[in-house]
Coordinates of C-alpha atoms in Angstrom, one line a residue:
M1 CA 0.0 0.0 -0.1
R2 CA 1.2 3.4 -0.5
P3 CA 2.3 5.7 2.2
L4 CA -0.6 7.8 3.6
C5 CA 0.0 11.8 2.5
L6 CA -2.2 14.2 4.0
N7 CA -1.8 18.3 3.8
P8 CA -3.1 19.9 6.6
S9 CA -2.6 23.7 5.1
L10 CA -5.4 22.6 2.4
C11 CA -8.1 22.7 5.9
S12 CA -10.6 25.5 4.8
S13 CA -11.6 28.2 7.4
R14 CA -15.2 27.5 6.3
F15 CA -15.3 24.8 8.4
P16 CA -13.8 26.2 11.9
F17 CA -15.8 23.8 13.9
F18 CA -13.7 20.9 12.8
S19 CA -10.4 22.3 13.0
F20 CA -9.4 20.1 15.9
S21 CA -8.6 16.6 15.0
I22 CA -8.8 13.5 17.9
P23 CA -5.7 11.9 17.6
I24 CA -7.2 8.6 16.2
F25 CA -5.0 8.9 13.0
H26 CA -1.5 9.9 13.1
K27 CA 0.3 11.4 10.0
F28 CA 3.7 10.7 9.4
K29 CA 6.1 11.4 6.7
N30 CA 8.0 9.7 4.0
N31 CA 8.8 9.5 0.1
P32 CA 7.2 7.0 -1.7
T33 CA 9.5 7.9 -5.0
I34 CA 12.6 7.4 -3.4
Y35 CA 12.7 3.0 -3.2
K36 CA 12.3 1.4 -6.7
K37 CA 12.0 -2.0 -7.2
S38 CA 14.4 -3.2 -10.4
Q39 CA 13.0 -5.5 -12.5
K40 CA 16.0 -6.3 -14.1
G41 CA 18.6 -9.0 -13.0
P42 CA 18.1 -12.2 -10.7
P43 CA 17.7 -12.2 -7.2
F44 CA 21.6 -12.2 -6.2
F45 CA 24.5 -10.8 -8.1
S46 CA 26.6 -14.1 -6.8
I47 CA 26.4 -15.8 -3.5
R48 CA 29.5 -16.3 -0.7
C49 CA 28.6 -20.5 0.8
C50 CA 30.2 -20.7 4.3
G51 CA 31.1 -24.2 6.0
S52 CA 31.7 -27.3 3.8
G53 CA 30.8 -25.8 0.6
S54 CA 27.6 -24.8 -1.3
V55 CA 24.3 -25.5 0.1
T56 CA 21.1 -25.8 -2.7
A57 CA 18.1 -26.9 -3.9
K58 CA 17.2 -27.8 -6.4
P59 CA 14.2 -25.4 -7.9
S60 CA 10.3 -27.1 -8.1
W61 CA 10.2 -27.1 -11.5
E62 CA 13.2 -29.6 -12.0
L63 CA 12.2 -32.4 -9.2
R64 CA 8.4 -32.3 -10.0
R65 CA 6.6 -35.2 -12.0
N66 CA 6.5 -34.9 -15.9
R67 CA 3.3 -34.1 -17.5
A68 CA 1.7 -35.7 -20.5
T69 CA 2.3 -33.6 -23.8
V70 CA -0.8 -33.3 -24.6
Q71 CA -3.0 -31.1 -23.1
E72 CA -6.2 -31.8 -20.8
P73 CA -9.7 -30.6 -22.1
D74 CA -11.2 -27.8 -19.9
E75 CA -14.9 -27.2 -20.6
K76 CA -14.8 -24.1 -18.1
V77 CA -11.6 -22.3 -20.4
V78 CA -13.8 -23.4 -23.6
A79 CA -16.6 -22.1 -22.7
L80 CA -15.0 -18.7 -21.4
R81 CA -13.7 -18.2 -24.8
Q82 CA -17.0 -18.7 -27.1
L83 CA -17.8 -15.8 -25.0
F84 CA -15.4 -13.5 -26.0
T85 CA -16.9 -13.0 -30.1
K86 CA -20.3 -12.3 -28.8
P87 CA -21.9 -8.7 -29.7
G88 CA -20.7 -6.4 -27.4
I89 CA -18.1 -8.2 -26.3
G90 CA -15.8 -9.0 -28.6
I91 CA -12.0 -9.3 -26.5
D92 CA -9.3 -11.4 -27.4
A93 CA -8.7 -11.8 -24.2
Y94 CA -9.6 -12.1 -20.1
I95 CA -8.0 -11.9 -16.7
I96 CA -9.3 -13.3 -13.8
P97 CA -8.1 -11.8 -10.8
S98 CA -8.3 -13.4 -7.5
Q99 CA -10.1 -10.9 -5.2
D100 CA -13.8 -10.0 -5.1
A101 CA -14.8 -5.8 -5.1
H102 CA -13.3 -5.0 -2.2
Q103 CA -9.6 -6.2 -2.8
S104 CA -10.0 -9.0 0.1
E105 CA -7.5 -12.0 0.6
F106 CA -10.6 -14.7 2.1
I107 CA -13.4 -13.7 -0.2
A108 CA -16.7 -15.0 0.0
E109 CA -17.5 -18.4 -2.2
C110 CA -19.4 -17.0 -5.1
Y111 CA -16.2 -14.9 -6.0
M112 CA -14.1 -17.0 -6.0
R113 CA -14.2 -17.1 -9.9
R114 CA -9.8 -17.2 -10.6
A115 CA -10.7 -20.5 -8.2
Y116 CA -13.7 -21.7 -10.2
I117 CA -12.4 -21.2 -13.8
S118 CA -8.6 -22.4 -13.0
G119 CA -8.6 -24.5 -10.0
F120 CA -6.0 -23.2 -8.4
T121 CA -7.7 -22.4 -4.2
G122 CA -4.4 -20.3 -2.9
S123 CA -5.9 -17.5 -2.1
A124 CA -3.1 -15.0 -4.1
G125 CA -3.1 -15.7 -8.3
T126 CA -5.0 -13.8 -11.3
A127 CA -5.1 -15.7 -14.3
I128 CA -5.8 -14.9 -18.3
V129 CA -6.8 -16.5 -21.2
T130 CA -6.7 -15.4 -24.3
K131 CA -8.3 -17.5 -27.4
D132 CA -5.7 -19.9 -27.8
K133 CA -3.3 -20.4 -23.9
A134 CA -4.2 -20.0 -20.6
A135 CA -1.5 -19.0 -17.5
L136 CA -2.0 -18.3 -14.4
W137 CA 0.4 -15.5 -12.4
T138 CA 1.1 -16.4 -8.0
D139 CA 4.0 -16.0 -6.4
G140 CA 6.2 -18.4 -4.4
R141 CA 4.5 -19.3 -1.4
Y142 CA 2.2 -21.1 -3.9
F143 CA 4.2 -22.6 -6.7
L144 CA 4.0 -25.8 -5.3
Q145 CA -0.2 -25.9 -4.9
A146 CA -0.4 -24.9 -8.6
E147 CA 1.9 -27.4 -10.0
K148 CA -0.6 -29.9 -8.5
Q149 CA -4.2 -28.1 -9.2
L150 CA -3.6 -27.3 -12.2
N151 CA -4.8 -29.1 -14.9
S152 CA -2.3 -29.3 -18.3
S153 CA -4.2 -26.8 -20.7
W154 CA -2.9 -23.8 -18.1
K155 CA 1.0 -22.7 -18.1
L156 CA 2.1 -21.9 -14.1
M157 CA 4.0 -18.2 -14.6
R158 CA 6.6 -18.4 -11.0
A159 CA 6.3 -14.5 -10.3
G160 CA 9.0 -13.3 -9.0
N161 CA 11.4 -15.6 -10.9
F162 CA 14.1 -14.3 -12.5
G163 CA 13.3 -15.1 -16.3
V164 CA 9.5 -15.2 -15.9
P165 CA 7.6 -12.5 -17.9
Q166 CA 5.6 -9.5 -16.4
A167 CA 1.8 -10.4 -17.3
S168 CA 1.8 -7.5 -19.6
E169 CA 5.2 -8.2 -21.2
W170 CA 3.4 -12.1 -21.8
L171 CA -0.2 -10.1 -24.1
N172 CA 1.9 -8.0 -25.7
D173 CA 3.4 -11.5 -26.8
V174 CA 1.1 -13.1 -27.1
L175 CA -1.7 -10.7 -28.7
A176 CA -1.6 -9.0 -31.9
P177 CA -1.5 -5.9 -32.6
G178 CA -5.2 -4.6 -31.4
G179 CA -5.8 -6.8 -29.6
R180 CA -8.5 -6.4 -27.0
V181 CA -7.9 -7.4 -23.0
G182 CA -11.1 -7.7 -21.0
I183 CA -11.9 -7.0 -17.1
D184 CA -14.4 -6.4 -14.9
P185 CA -14.2 -3.3 -13.5
V186 CA -15.2 -3.9 -10.2
S187 CA -12.9 -6.5 -9.3
N188 CA -9.7 -5.7 -7.8
L189 CA -6.5 -6.7 -9.6
F190 CA -3.3 -8.8 -9.0
N191 CA -0.3 -7.0 -9.1
L192 CA 0.5 -7.9 -13.1
L193 CA 3.1 -5.5 -13.4
N194 CA 5.3 -7.3 -11.5
G195 CA 3.8 -10.6 -9.5
E196 CA 4.0 -9.1 -6.2
Q197 CA 1.2 -9.9 -3.0
F198 CA 0.4 -5.8 -3.2
L199 CA -3.7 -5.8 -4.5
F200 CA -4.2 -2.3 -6.4
S201 CA -7.8 -2.2 -8.4
Y202 CA -8.1 1.1 -10.4
D203 CA -4.6 2.0 -10.2
A204 CA -3.3 -1.7 -11.7
A205 CA -5.7 -1.3 -14.2
E206 CA -5.0 2.4 -15.5
E207 CA -0.9 0.9 -15.7
L208 CA -1.5 -2.3 -17.3
K209 CA -3.7 0.1 -20.0
E210 CA -0.8 1.9 -20.4
V211 CA 1.6 -1.2 -20.8
I212 CA -0.5 -2.6 -23.6
S213 CA -1.1 0.5 -25.6
K214 CA 2.2 -0.2 -26.7
K215 CA 1.6 -2.4 -28.4
N216 CA -1.5 -1.1 -29.7
L217 CA -3.3 -3.4 -27.1
E218 CA -7.4 -2.2 -25.7
L219 CA -8.0 -2.2 -22.2
V220 CA -11.8 -2.6 -21.7
Y221 CA -14.4 -2.6 -19.2
L222 CA -16.5 -5.2 -19.2
Y223 CA -19.4 -3.1 -16.7
D224 CA -22.7 -5.1 -17.4
L225 CA -21.5 -8.7 -17.0
N226 CA -18.8 -11.1 -15.0
L227 CA -17.6 -13.6 -18.2
V228 CA -16.5 -16.5 -15.1
D229 CA -20.0 -16.3 -13.6
E230 CA -21.7 -16.2 -17.3
I231 CA -20.4 -19.7 -17.5
W232 CA -20.6 -20.3 -13.6
K233 CA -24.8 -19.6 -13.9
E234 CA -26.7 -21.4 -11.0
S235 CA -24.3 -23.6 -9.8
R236 CA -22.4 -20.2 -8.2
P237 CA -22.7 -20.2 -4.5
K238 CA -25.5 -17.4 -3.5
P239 CA -24.5 -14.4 -1.8
P240 CA -23.7 -14.7 2.6
N241 CA -26.1 -13.4 4.5
K242 CA -25.3 -14.1 7.8
P243 CA -25.8 -11.8 10.2
I244 CA -23.4 -8.6 11.9
R245 CA -22.9 -7.8 15.3
V246 CA -21.7 -4.9 17.5
H247 CA -17.8 -5.5 17.8
D248 CA -18.6 -4.6 21.7
L249 CA -16.2 -1.0 23.0
K250 CA -14.4 -3.0 26.2
Y251 CA -12.4 -4.5 22.5
A252 CA -12.9 -1.4 20.3
G253 CA -11.6 1.0 23.0
I254 CA -13.1 4.2 20.5
D255 CA -16.6 4.6 19.8
V256 CA -17.8 5.0 16.6
V257 CA -19.0 9.3 17.1
S258 CA -14.9 9.9 18.2
K259 CA -13.5 7.4 15.0
L260 CA -15.9 9.7 12.4
S261 CA -15.1 12.9 13.9
S262 CA -10.9 12.3 13.4
L263 CA -11.6 11.1 9.7
R264 CA -14.3 14.2 9.3
A265 CA -11.1 16.8 10.3
E266 CA -9.0 14.5 8.2
L267 CA -11.4 15.4 5.7
V268 CA -11.5 19.2 5.6
A269 CA -8.1 18.9 6.1
A270 CA -6.8 17.5 2.9
G271 CA -10.1 19.8 1.1
S272 CA -12.3 16.6 0.4
S273 CA -15.8 16.4 1.6
A274 CA -16.5 12.3 1.1
I275 CA -15.0 10.0 1.2
V276 CA -15.6 6.9 0.2
I277 CA -14.4 3.8 2.7
S278 CA -14.5 -0.2 0.7
M279 CA -11.6 -2.3 2.5
L280 CA -14.2 -4.5 4.9
D281 CA -11.6 -4.6 7.5
E282 CA -11.9 -0.7 7.3
V283 CA -16.0 -0.5 7.7
A284 CA -15.8 -3.0 10.4
W285 CA -12.7 -1.3 12.4
L286 CA -14.0 2.5 11.5
L287 CA -18.5 1.7 12.7
N288 CA -17.4 -1.3 15.4
L289 CA -19.1 -3.6 13.7
R290 CA -17.8 -7.2 13.0
G291 CA -19.8 -10.1 10.3
S292 CA -19.1 -13.8 8.8
D293 CA -19.7 -12.8 5.3
V294 CA -15.8 -14.0 4.6
P295 CA -14.1 -17.0 6.2
H296 CA -12.1 -16.8 8.7
S297 CA -12.0 -13.1 8.7
P298 CA -14.6 -11.3 10.6
V299 CA -16.2 -9.0 8.1
M300 CA -19.2 -7.8 6.2
Y301 CA -19.8 -6.9 2.8
A302 CA -20.3 -3.3 2.9
Y303 CA -19.3 0.7 1.8
L304 CA -19.3 3.4 3.7
I305 CA -19.2 6.8 2.3
V306 CA -18.7 9.4 4.9
E307 CA -19.2 13.2 4.5
V308 CA -18.3 16.0 6.3
D309 CA -21.6 15.9 8.0
A310 CA -23.1 12.3 6.5
A311 CA -22.2 8.9 6.8
K312 CA -23.5 6.4 4.3
L313 CA -23.4 2.8 5.1
F314 CA -23.9 0.3 2.1
V315 CA -25.1 -3.1 3.5
D316 CA -27.5 -5.5 2.7
D317 CA -29.8 -4.8 5.6
S318 CA -30.8 -8.0 5.5
K319 CA -28.2 -8.6 8.4
V320 CA -28.6 -5.5 10.0
T321 CA -30.6 -6.7 13.4
S322 CA -31.8 -4.8 16.1
D323 CA -28.7 -3.6 18.4
V324 CA -27.3 -3.3 14.8
M325 CA -29.4 -0.5 13.7
Y326 CA -29.4 0.8 17.1
H327 CA -26.0 1.1 17.3
L328 CA -25.9 2.6 14.1
K329 CA -28.3 5.0 14.8
R330 CA -26.3 6.4 17.5
A331 CA -23.7 7.5 15.3
G332 CA -25.1 9.2 12.8
V333 CA -24.8 6.5 10.1
E334 CA -27.8 5.9 7.7
L335 CA -28.9 2.4 6.0
R336 CA -28.4 1.9 1.6
P337 CA -29.0 -1.0 -0.7
Y338 CA -25.2 -2.3 -1.1
D339 CA -26.1 -2.2 -5.3
S340 CA -27.1 1.2 -4.6
I341 CA -22.7 2.4 -4.3
L342 CA -22.6 3.8 -7.8
S343 CA -25.7 6.0 -7.8
E344 CA -24.5 7.6 -4.9
I345 CA -21.1 8.1 -6.3
R346 CA -23.4 9.7 -9.5
R347 CA -25.4 12.2 -6.4
L348 CA -21.7 13.0 -5.1
A349 CA -20.5 14.2 -8.0
A350 CA -23.4 15.7 -9.5
E351 CA -23.7 18.4 -5.6
G352 CA -19.9 18.7 -6.4
A353 CA -18.3 16.3 -3.9
H354 CA -14.5 17.1 -3.5
L355 CA -14.5 13.0 -3.2
W356 CA -10.9 11.8 -1.1
L357 CA -10.2 8.2 -3.6
D358 CA -7.8 5.2 -1.8
T359 CA -7.2 4.5 -5.9
S360 CA -5.0 1.5 -4.9
S361 CA -8.1 -0.2 -2.9
V362 CA -11.3 1.2 -4.9
N363 CA -12.4 -0.9 -7.8
A364 CA -11.8 0.9 -11.0
A365 CA -15.7 0.8 -11.4
I366 CA -16.5 3.6 -8.3
V367 CA -13.4 5.9 -9.7
E368 CA -14.4 5.7 -13.7
T369 CA -18.0 6.1 -12.0
Y370 CA -17.4 9.1 -10.3
K371 CA -14.5 10.4 -13.0
A372 CA -17.8 9.9 -15.5
A373 CA -20.0 11.7 -13.4
C374 CA -18.0 14.6 -12.7
D375 CA -17.4 15.4 -16.6
K376 CA -21.1 15.5 -17.0
Y377 CA -21.3 17.8 -13.9
L378 CA -18.8 20.5 -15.6
M379 CA -20.1 19.9 -19.2
N380 CA -24.2 20.5 -17.3
R381 CA -22.0 23.8 -15.7
G382 CA -20.8 25.3 -18.8
S383 CA -24.6 24.8 -20.9
R384 CA -26.3 26.4 -18.0
G385 CA -23.9 29.3 -16.9
K386 CA -22.6 28.5 -13.3
T387 CA -24.7 26.5 -10.6
K388 CA -24.7 26.1 -6.9
N389 CA -25.9 23.6 -4.5
K390 CA -26.8 22.8 -1.5
Q391 CA -23.7 21.6 0.3
Y392 CA -21.1 22.1 -1.8
F393 CA -19.4 25.3 -3.0
E394 CA -16.3 26.8 -4.1
S395 CA -14.0 28.3 -2.6
D396 CA -10.4 30.3 -3.0
S397 CA -8.7 26.9 -1.9
L398 CA -11.1 24.7 -3.0
P399 CA -11.2 24.0 -7.4
V400 CA -14.8 24.0 -9.1
G401 CA -16.8 21.8 -9.2
P402 CA -16.2 18.5 -8.1
S403 CA -12.8 16.3 -8.3
G404 CA -10.9 13.8 -6.8
V405 CA -8.7 13.3 -3.9
Y406 CA -6.1 10.7 -4.1
M407 CA -4.4 9.2 -1.4
Q408 CA -4.3 6.5 1.0
S409 CA -7.3 6.1 2.9
P410 CA -6.6 7.7 6.4
V411 CA -7.9 4.7 8.0
S412 CA -5.8 2.3 7.1
L413 CA -3.0 3.2 9.0
A414 CA -5.5 4.3 12.0
K415 CA -7.0 1.3 11.9
A416 CA -2.9 -0.3 12.4
L417 CA -1.5 1.8 15.4
K418 CA -3.5 -0.4 18.4
N419 CA -5.2 1.8 21.2
S420 CA -4.9 0.0 24.7
S421 CA -8.1 -2.0 24.3
E422 CA -7.2 -3.6 22.0
L423 CA -3.8 -4.1 22.5
E424 CA -5.0 -5.6 25.9
G425 CA -7.6 -7.3 24.1
M426 CA -4.7 -9.0 21.5
Q427 CA -2.6 -10.3 24.5
N428 CA -5.7 -12.0 26.5
S429 CA -7.2 -14.1 23.2
H430 CA -3.2 -14.5 23.2
L431 CA -3.0 -16.3 26.3
R432 CA -6.4 -18.4 25.9
D433 CA -4.9 -19.2 22.2
A434 CA -2.0 -20.8 23.5
A435 CA -3.5 -22.9 27.2
A436 CA -5.7 -24.3 23.2
L437 CA -1.9 -25.4 21.5
A438 CA -0.6 -26.5 24.5
Q439 CA -2.8 -28.9 25.7
F440 CA -2.9 -29.6 21.7
W441 CA 1.2 -30.4 21.7
C442 CA 0.6 -32.2 25.1
W443 CA -1.7 -35.0 23.9
L444 CA -0.2 -35.1 19.8
E445 CA 3.3 -36.2 22.8
E446 CA 0.9 -38.1 23.4
E447 CA -0.8 -40.2 20.2
I448 CA 2.7 -40.1 18.3
H449 CA 5.0 -42.2 21.2
K450 CA 1.1 -44.7 21.2
N451 CA 1.9 -45.2 17.6
V452 CA -1.1 -44.3 16.8
K453 CA -1.9 -42.9 12.7
L454 CA -3.0 -39.4 12.3
T455 CA -3.4 -37.7 9.4
E456 CA -2.2 -33.7 8.9
V457 CA -6.7 -33.2 8.7
D458 CA -7.0 -34.7 11.8
L459 CA -4.2 -33.2 13.6
A460 CA -5.8 -29.7 12.2
D461 CA -9.3 -30.5 13.3
K462 CA -8.3 -31.7 16.6
L463 CA -6.2 -28.4 17.5
L464 CA -9.3 -26.8 16.4
E465 CA -11.0 -28.8 19.2
F466 CA -9.0 -27.4 21.9
R467 CA -9.8 -23.8 20.6
S468 CA -13.5 -23.6 20.2
K469 CA -13.8 -24.8 23.7
Q470 CA -11.8 -21.7 25.0
D471 CA -13.9 -18.6 25.5
G472 CA -14.5 -16.0 23.0
F473 CA -13.7 -18.5 20.4
L474 CA -15.4 -17.9 16.8
D475 CA -12.9 -19.0 14.2
T476 CA -10.1 -20.4 12.3
S477 CA -8.1 -16.5 11.2
F478 CA -7.3 -18.7 7.8
D479 CA -7.0 -22.4 7.0
T480 CA -4.7 -24.7 9.6
I481 CA -0.7 -25.3 7.7
S482 CA -0.4 -29.3 8.6
G483 CA 2.4 -30.9 6.5
S484 CA 4.3 -33.4 7.4
G485 CA 7.5 -34.2 5.7
A486 CA 6.8 -32.6 1.6
N487 CA 4.2 -31.3 2.2
G488 CA 5.6 -28.6 4.8
A489 CA 7.4 -27.3 2.1
I490 CA 4.6 -26.7 0.5
I491 CA 4.3 -22.8 2.2
H492 CA 0.3 -22.7 2.1
Y493 CA -0.3 -26.1 2.6
T494 CA -4.1 -26.6 3.3
P495 CA -4.7 -31.2 4.1
E496 CA -7.5 -32.6 2.6
A497 CA -8.9 -35.9 3.6
E498 CA -9.1 -37.5 0.3
S499 CA -5.4 -36.6 0.1
C500 CA -3.3 -35.7 2.9
S501 CA -0.5 -37.7 4.3
V502 CA 0.1 -39.2 8.0
V503 CA 1.8 -37.3 9.8
D504 CA 5.4 -39.4 10.2
P505 CA 7.4 -39.7 13.3
N506 CA 10.5 -39.2 11.6
K507 CA 10.2 -36.5 9.8
L508 CA 9.7 -32.5 10.4
F509 CA 5.8 -31.6 11.1
L510 CA 5.1 -28.1 10.2
L511 CA 2.2 -26.6 11.9
D512 CA 0.6 -22.6 11.7
S513 CA -2.7 -21.7 12.4
G514 CA -5.0 -19.4 14.3
A515 CA -8.1 -18.5 15.5
Q516 CA -10.2 -15.2 16.3
Y517 CA -11.7 -14.4 19.5
V518 CA -14.1 -11.5 20.6
D519 CA -11.0 -9.6 21.5
G520 CA -8.1 -10.4 19.7
T521 CA -6.9 -12.8 15.9
T522 CA -3.5 -14.9 16.2
D523 CA -1.4 -16.4 14.4
I524 CA 1.0 -18.8 15.3
T525 CA 3.9 -21.4 14.0
R526 CA 5.8 -24.1 15.0
T527 CA 8.1 -26.7 13.3
V528 CA 8.8 -29.5 15.3
H529 CA 10.1 -33.4 14.8
F530 CA 9.3 -36.4 17.3
G531 CA 12.5 -38.6 16.7
E532 CA 15.6 -37.3 15.8
P533 CA 15.9 -34.6 12.6
T534 CA 19.1 -35.1 10.8
A535 CA 21.7 -32.9 10.2
R536 CA 20.5 -31.4 7.2
E537 CA 17.6 -30.6 9.2
K538 CA 19.2 -29.4 12.5
E539 CA 21.0 -26.5 10.5
C540 CA 18.6 -25.3 8.5
F541 CA 16.3 -24.7 11.9
T542 CA 18.8 -23.0 14.0
R543 CA 19.6 -20.7 10.9
V544 CA 15.6 -20.1 10.8
L545 CA 16.0 -19.7 14.9
K546 CA 18.5 -17.4 14.3
G547 CA 16.8 -15.3 12.4
H548 CA 13.9 -15.0 14.4
I549 CA 15.7 -14.3 17.1
A550 CA 17.9 -11.3 15.1
L551 CA 14.7 -9.7 14.2
D552 CA 12.7 -9.8 17.9
E553 CA 16.1 -8.1 19.0
A554 CA 16.2 -5.5 16.5
V555 CA 16.6 -1.7 17.4
F556 CA 16.5 0.4 15.0
P557 CA 15.7 4.0 14.9
E558 CA 11.4 6.0 14.7
N559 CA 9.9 6.2 11.1
T560 CA 12.0 2.6 10.0
P561 CA 9.5 0.7 7.0
G562 CA 9.7 -2.6 7.5
F563 CA 11.8 -3.7 4.6
V564 CA 14.9 -2.2 6.5
L565 CA 14.6 -5.0 9.2
D566 CA 13.8 -8.3 6.4
A567 CA 17.2 -8.8 6.0
F568 CA 18.2 -9.4 9.6
A569 CA 15.7 -12.1 9.5
R570 CA 17.6 -13.7 6.8
S571 CA 20.7 -13.1 7.3
A572 CA 21.9 -16.2 8.9
L573 CA 20.0 -18.4 5.8
W574 CA 21.9 -15.9 3.2
K575 CA 25.2 -17.3 4.7
I576 CA 25.7 -20.3 3.4
G577 CA 22.4 -19.4 0.1
L578 CA 19.4 -20.3 1.4
D579 CA 16.4 -17.5 1.0
Y580 CA 12.4 -17.9 1.4
R581 CA 9.7 -17.0 -1.2
H582 CA 7.4 -14.7 1.7
G583 CA 7.5 -11.4 3.5
T584 CA 9.2 -12.2 7.1
G585 CA 5.9 -10.1 8.4
H586 CA 2.3 -8.9 8.3
G587 CA 0.6 -6.4 9.8
V588 CA -2.5 -8.7 12.5
G589 CA -6.0 -6.9 12.7
A590 CA -7.7 -7.0 16.5
A591 CA -10.1 -9.3 16.2
L592 CA -9.8 -8.6 12.8
N593 CA -8.0 -9.9 9.5
V594 CA -5.4 -11.8 9.7
H595 CA -3.2 -10.3 7.4
E596 CA -3.3 -6.3 7.2
G597 CA -1.4 -3.1 6.4
P598 CA -0.4 -0.6 5.4
Q599 CA 3.4 -2.3 7.4
S600 CA 5.0 -5.7 6.9
I601 CA 8.9 -6.7 6.9
S602 CA 9.3 -7.7 3.3
F603 CA 12.0 -8.2 0.7
R604 CA 9.4 -6.1 -1.2
Y605 CA 10.8 -2.6 -0.3
G606 CA 8.5 -0.7 -2.6
N607 CA 6.3 -0.4 1.1
V608 CA 7.7 2.3 3.0
T609 CA 5.2 2.7 5.7
P610 CA 7.2 3.3 9.3
L611 CA 7.1 0.4 12.1
Q612 CA 5.0 2.5 14.7
K613 CA 4.3 1.7 18.3
G614 CA 0.9 -0.3 18.7
M615 CA 1.5 -2.3 15.4
I616 CA 1.6 -5.4 16.0
V617 CA 3.3 -7.2 13.6
S618 CA 4.2 -11.1 13.0
N619 CA 7.7 -12.2 12.9
E620 CA 8.2 -15.7 10.7
P621 CA 11.3 -16.4 9.3
G622 CA 11.5 -19.8 6.9
Y623 CA 13.2 -22.6 5.1
Y624 CA 11.5 -24.8 2.3
E625 CA 13.5 -27.3 0.8
D626 CA 10.8 -28.8 -2.1
H627 CA 9.2 -32.2 -1.8
A628 CA 11.9 -32.6 1.3
F629 CA 10.8 -30.9 4.0
G630 CA 9.2 -27.1 5.5
I631 CA 10.6 -24.6 8.5
R632 CA 9.2 -21.3 9.9
I633 CA 9.0 -20.2 13.0
E634 CA 6.0 -17.2 14.3
V635 CA 4.6 -14.9 17.0
Q636 CA 3.3 -11.8 17.0
S637 CA 4.7 -8.8 18.5
H638 CA 4.0 -5.3 19.7
S639 CA 6.4 -4.1 22.2
A640 CA 9.3 -4.8 19.6
I641 CA 8.1 -2.0 17.7
S642 CA 9.1 0.7 19.8
V643 CA 11.7 3.4 19.5
R644 CA 14.5 4.1 21.9
S645 CA 15.8 7.2 22.8

């Protein structure tokens, strides 16, 4: 995500009652233009290996089983291609992203279009289908999983690997000049240009449009239909409609009125009269609400528009209980139908609103609708002469008519900096979670010593049983990663009953799991061996542990971004030529999403968000030897993210 950039000098004297600012929304300074990721060259120019010699692991594509040279027929892909030539479509390629309209990592089943069309179920990835090719881009966490799940009609593009083309380059290569590339502008796009895990919507579409235009390709927004839905038809799951609940103030720490007041002060300071909040966890945090529309994440599908004197929640009202209705009325929040968001955007533009849009998270349909409505406003104004409206007016400091204010959502950072109640809830939930884990490991050790045969699914289910007995338990915070031996090398492995392995006491076992409680969210990983590990496994585990400790003990200056600290966790592995294909740390929500931004600890140094006191960040270095074993050690911390004089 882009760093927050606010300009207090834009604060208008016409809004004196917003001259104060409750210190919920925090400002910081940094320069987002300093750090640019190079797209050229391998990840290392040279590696000096110490000890007895070079230690390397073969890449997965050298070890995987040979596949048939004849492509398997794929009825879904064939059906999708048949839609390309229909009237009103006329495209040569179609892009299917992973995300829903809100850039969610975990999504409701009805929005899992990429998984439906490709068979690949990982949370990150983008599929592209042309008239004669099908390709899927995903990152290093999912290479092995994608190899297993994709049939031979799909080509796996290992994003970030040397020599793998970016999706825009691939489109320029495989399509003839004049070709048309279709997308659903409501869906958010995986970052097609560099293959990373940062997600974009309007920004990604605009950048993709610019790149492919160099080969005379056209990006086409298909507003009226999603092509995957057209072939999914009646078998597509229904949208979720479970009830929303109020998140108790003793866990939230700050009431909704105070949060909205602080946000409105930020709007005025930025020269904006309204803001669109589309990230589901931001809506939930700002309104102290929680839902269950999305697996593992206590959020509900909704948009929120906050104006200087009003707020509207766009949501399916069948989910709104009487308690939630009372809660929203007290905060001055009105209800609107979920699917009326675009008409409200048009209304705001027609009234001259200066709309704050975070184009890195708001989908292209909203941004394009607002821009089109702004153009219409200016055309009408030009033909009718100068007009006035009741809400938004001209001033010396603000432009005439509606205009977009394009900056990162201020809610993102405010949510990341946990208040004392949120921190207390996180600590308490971790204590209860630790008790469940202690019971689980004790049970497992006894079962192993009794030579009981247990599958990876058996272990995941038993851990869920222990957790579900803890006070305040709601759900797992992600699908439990329970991997024995080679399955532990699949970074985001999810065991399935019909295909999982029996846990082998003579192999490493990796368990990455977490839970959602009413007061907090947990995420923890441990790697164990029930017998005698090999010298190689001991060596790798020790180096991962050294990296974990080095990061935990790191002392760093104020305003240090997370990518600066990433090398602390990798250094011991680098010394013998090893590495891992995922970030070292991610933000964790307080009774919210298990992965949250804007902060991270990662080699992806485009994120220059400083680590600040109050942020909760995971510490999880690892090492994975494809088709052999996996190692990861993870805890969450907030006390380490502090400033020392």
